PDB file of C-alpha atoms in Angstrom:
ATOM      1  CA  LEU A   1      86.387  96.536  91.701  1.00  0.00           C
ATOM      2  CA  PRO A   2      85.410  93.048  91.319  1.00  0.00           C
ATOM      3  CA  PHE A   3      82.120  93.726  91.407  1.00  0.00           C
ATOM      4  CA  GLU A   4      81.171  89.724  90.309  1.00  0.00           C
ATOM      5  CA  THR A   5      82.086  88.176  93.779  1.00  0.00           C
ATOM      6  CA  ILE A   6      81.293  90.748  95.865  1.00  0.00           C
ATOM      7  CA  ASN A   7      79.646  88.244  97.401  1.00  0.00           C
ATOM      8  CA  GLN A   8      81.853  85.444  97.756  1.00  0.00           C
ATOM      9  CA  GLU A   9      82.886  84.103 101.207  1.00  0.00           C
ATOM     10  CA  ASP A  10      84.798  81.411  99.277  1.00  0.00           C
ATOM     11  CA  GLY A  11      88.915  83.692  98.051  1.00  0.00           C
ATOM     12  CA  TYR A  12      87.663  85.759 100.967  1.00  0.00           C
ATOM     13  CA  VAL A  13      91.115  88.467 102.734  1.00  0.00           C
ATOM     14  CA  SER A  14      89.567  90.615 104.680  1.00  0.00           C
ATOM     15  CA  TRP A  15      92.892  92.874 104.242  1.00  0.00           C
ATOM     16  CA  THR A  16      92.019  92.628 100.655  1.00  0.00           C
ATOM     17  CA  TRP A  17      87.966  93.934 101.206  1.00  0.00           C
ATOM     18  CA  TYR A  18      89.471  96.291 103.554  1.00  0.00           C
ATOM     19  CA  GLY A  19      91.090  98.315 100.274  1.00  0.00           C
ATOM     20  CA  TYR A  20      87.925  97.882  98.270  1.00  0.00           C
ATOM     21  CA  SER A  21      86.212  99.136 100.409  1.00  0.00           C
ATOM     22  CA  LYS A  22      88.353 102.829 100.374  1.00  0.00           C
ATOM     23  CA  LEU A  23      89.039 102.835  97.544  1.00  0.00           C
ATOM     24  CA  ALA A  24      85.588 102.550  97.242  1.00  0.00           C
ATOM     25  CA  ASN A  25      84.954 105.601  99.467  1.00  0.00           C
ATOM     26  CA  ILE A  26      86.553 107.325  97.531  1.00  0.00           C
ATOM     27  CA  LEU A  27      85.438 106.471  94.263  1.00  0.00           C
ATOM     28  CA  PHE A  28      81.671 107.614  95.465  1.00  0.00           C
ATOM     29  CA  ALA A  29      83.409 110.639  96.670  1.00  0.00           C
ATOM     30  CA  ASN A  30      84.756 112.122  93.728  1.00  0.00           C
ATOM     31  CA  GLU A  31      81.597 111.475  91.950  1.00  0.00           C
ATOM     32  CA  LEU A  32      79.539 113.175  94.266  1.00  0.00           C
ATOM     33  CA  SER A  33      81.507 115.670  93.865  1.00  0.00           C
ATOM     34  CA  ARG A  34      81.455 116.028  90.179  1.00  0.00           C
ATOM     35  CA  ARG A  35      77.664 115.949  89.879  1.00  0.00           C
ATOM     36  CA  VAL A  36      76.714 118.305  92.980  1.00  0.00           C
ATOM     37  CA  GLY A  37      79.108 120.711  90.723  1.00  0.00           C
ATOM     38  CA  ASP A  38      79.387 124.838  91.264  1.00  0.00           C
ATOM     39  CA  LYS A  39      76.681 124.023  93.943  1.00  0.00           C
ATOM     40  CA  GLN A  40      77.447 125.005  97.678  1.00  0.00           C
ATOM     41  CA  ILE A  41      78.637 121.772  98.808  1.00  0.00           C
ATOM     42  CA  TYR A  42      81.876 120.068  99.195  1.00  0.00           C
ATOM     43  CA  VAL A  43      83.035 116.170  98.770  1.00  0.00           C
ATOM     44  CA  ASN A  44      86.350 115.227  99.093  1.00  0.00           C
ATOM     45  CA  SER A  45      87.550 112.079 101.384  1.00  0.00           C
ATOM     46  CA  ALA A  46      90.180 111.707 103.836  1.00  0.00           C
ATOM     47  CA  HIS A  47      92.291 108.880 105.093  1.00  0.00           C
ATOM     48  CA  PRO A  48      92.103 109.054 109.838  1.00  0.00           C
ATOM     49  CA  GLY A  49      95.922 107.620 109.238  1.00  0.00           C
ATOM     50  CA  ALA A  50      96.568 104.867 111.547  1.00  0.00           C
ATOM     51  CA  VAL A  51      95.088 106.060 114.793  1.00  0.00           C
ATOM     52  CA  ALA A  52      95.499 104.006 118.258  1.00  0.00           C
ATOM     53  CA  THR A  53      92.027 102.279 118.176  1.00  0.00           C
ATOM     54  CA  ASP A  54      90.524  98.886 119.023  1.00  0.00           C
ATOM     55  CA  LEU A  55      89.994  98.746 115.461  1.00  0.00           C
ATOM     56  CA  GLY A  56      93.256  95.834 115.350  1.00  0.00           C
ATOM     57  CA  ARG A  57      92.505  94.053 117.226  1.00  0.00           C
ATOM     58  CA  HIS A  58      90.602  91.981 115.134  1.00  0.00           C
ATOM     59  CA  VAL A  59      94.699  91.255 113.678  1.00  0.00           C
ATOM     60  CA  LEU A  60      95.567  90.401 117.579  1.00  0.00           C
ATOM     61  CA  ASP A  61      93.157  88.191 117.100  1.00  0.00           C
ATOM     62  CA  ARG A  62      94.390  85.845 114.154  1.00  0.00           C
ATOM     63  CA  LEU A  63      97.634  86.383 115.608  1.00  0.00           C
ATOM     64  CA  VAL A  64      96.634  84.675 118.688  1.00  0.00           C
ATOM     65  CA  ALA A  65      94.795  81.801 116.343  1.00  0.00           C
ATOM     66  CA  PHE A  66      99.005  80.890 115.539  1.00  0.00           C
ATOM     67  CA  GLY A  67      99.222  80.031 118.643  1.00  0.00           C
ATOM     68  CA  ILE A  68     101.567  82.709 120.048  1.00  0.00           C
ATOM     69  CA  PRO A  69     100.826  84.085 123.007  1.00  0.00           C
ATOM     70  CA  GLU A  70      98.738  86.884 123.325  1.00  0.00           C
ATOM     71  CA  LYS A  71     100.829  88.783 126.167  1.00  0.00           C
ATOM     72  CA  TYR A  72     102.732  88.892 124.023  1.00  0.00           C
ATOM     73  CA  VAL A  73     101.103  89.949 120.350  1.00  0.00           C
ATOM     74  CA  VAL A  74      99.987  92.542 122.928  1.00  0.00           C
ATOM     75  CA  LYS A  75     103.038  93.684 123.755  1.00  0.00           C
ATOM     76  CA  ALA A  76     104.474  93.204 120.543  1.00  0.00           C
ATOM     77  CA  PHE A  77     102.007  95.099 118.380  1.00  0.00           C
ATOM     78  CA  ASP A  78     101.027  97.847 120.875  1.00  0.00           C
ATOM     79  CA  PHE A  79     105.180  98.484 120.617  1.00  0.00           C
ATOM     80  CA  ILE A  80     105.044  98.727 116.837  1.00  0.00           C
ATOM     81  CA  MET A  81     101.818 100.866 117.166  1.00  0.00           C
ATOM     82  CA  SER A  82     103.685 103.135 119.114  1.00  0.00           C
ATOM     83  CA  PHE A  83     105.881 104.752 116.855  1.00  0.00           C
ATOM     84  CA  TYR A  84     103.521 105.236 114.239  1.00  0.00           C
ATOM     85  CA  SER A  85     100.435 105.631 115.182  1.00  0.00           C
ATOM     86  CA  LEU A  86      97.928 109.089 115.768  1.00  0.00           C
ATOM     87  CA  THR A  87      96.156 109.598 118.807  1.00  0.00           C
ATOM     88  CA  PRO A  88      92.065 109.472 118.954  1.00  0.00           C
ATOM     89  CA  TYR A  89      92.152 112.979 118.274  1.00  0.00           C
ATOM     90  CA  GLU A  90      94.949 113.478 115.429  1.00  0.00           C
ATOM     91  CA  GLY A  91      92.743 110.910 113.801  1.00  0.00           C
ATOM     92  CA  GLY A  92      90.272 113.316 113.571  1.00  0.00           C
ATOM     93  CA  LEU A  93      91.447 116.482 112.088  1.00  0.00           C
ATOM     94  CA  THR A  94      91.675 116.208 109.438  1.00  0.00           C
ATOM     95  CA  GLN A  95      88.144 114.741 108.881  1.00  0.00           C
ATOM     96  CA  LEU A  96      87.318 117.618 110.957  1.00  0.00           C
ATOM     97  CA  TYR A  97      88.607 120.814 108.434  1.00  0.00           C
ATOM     98  CA  LEU A  98      86.893 119.282 105.867  1.00  0.00           C
ATOM     99  CA  ALA A  99      83.988 119.805 108.214  1.00  0.00           C
ATOM    100  CA  VAL A 100      84.297 123.083 109.314  1.00  0.00           C
ATOM    101  CA  SER A 101      87.198 125.025 107.874  1.00  0.00           C
ATOM    102  CA  PRO A 102      86.387 128.437 106.038  1.00  0.00           C
ATOM    103  CA  GLU A 103      89.204 127.205 103.814  1.00  0.00           C
ATOM    104  CA  VAL A 104      87.075 124.713 101.834  1.00  0.00           C
ATOM    105  CA  GLU A 105      84.218 126.850 100.517  1.00  0.00           C
ATOM    106  CA  GLU A 106      87.370 129.864  99.883  1.00  0.00           C
ATOM    107  CA  LYS A 107      89.155 127.864  98.524  1.00  0.00           C
ATOM    108  CA  ASN A 108      86.603 125.854  96.920  1.00  0.00           C
ATOM    109  CA  ILE A 109      88.355 122.607  97.104  1.00  0.00           C
ATOM    110  CA  ARG A 110      86.548 119.983  95.838  1.00  0.00           C
ATOM    111  CA  GLY A 111      87.118 116.166  95.054  1.00  0.00           C
ATOM    112  CA  GLU A 112      90.233 116.261  96.553  1.00  0.00           C
ATOM    113  CA  TYR A 113      92.220 113.115  98.533  1.00  0.00           C
ATOM    114  CA  PHE A 114      93.272 114.695 102.305  1.00  0.00           C
ATOM    115  CA  VAL A 115      95.500 113.014 104.642  1.00  0.00           C
ATOM    116  CA  PRO A 116      97.051 113.248 108.196  1.00  0.00           C
ATOM    117  CA  ILE A 117      96.567 116.199 109.623  1.00  0.00           C
ATOM    118  CA  ALA A 118      94.818 118.189 106.392  1.00  0.00           C
ATOM    119  CA  ARG A 119      96.938 118.193 103.812  1.00  0.00           C
ATOM    120  CA  ASN A 120      96.088 117.291 100.017  1.00  0.00           C
ATOM    121  CA  ALA A 121      97.352 114.176  98.272  1.00  0.00           C
ATOM    122  CA  THR A 122      96.476 111.587  95.318  1.00  0.00           C
ATOM    123  CA  ALA A 123      95.264 108.561  96.913  1.00  0.00           C
ATOM    124  CA  HIS A 124      97.517 104.936  96.188  1.00  0.00           C
ATOM    125  CA  PRO A 125      96.849 103.496  93.281  1.00  0.00           C
ATOM    126  CA  TYR A 126      97.084 100.350  95.688  1.00  0.00           C
ATOM    127  CA  PRO A 127      95.053 100.875  98.865  1.00  0.00           C
ATOM    128  CA  PHE A 128      95.607  98.183 100.643  1.00  0.00           C
TER     129      PHE A 128
END
């Protein structure tokens, strides 16, 4: 993580810093898991997946700013997202699993990374 430039506005690329924030979340969860040790505290990280919410509106705003009519941008974005996005309900299942499933304690799941839906995985080395 480039801590030396964390507050600089020039050169800021939102998608890159979004990736850094996700990496920081994973690193924090891993360190917290290490620090709590064998206590009955289970710390893991979860990627919710691409969830059909209004989070993509900022991407749409940028495309519209390039002069592409908004109605076409929204239709194209919705069409593409319909193929691979999860519903908000589905997007919450991995976090719900990690928060309340007895398996987490039974299997002593700690410091792991999960992807939809409740699958243990390896975090991608480039989170953006």
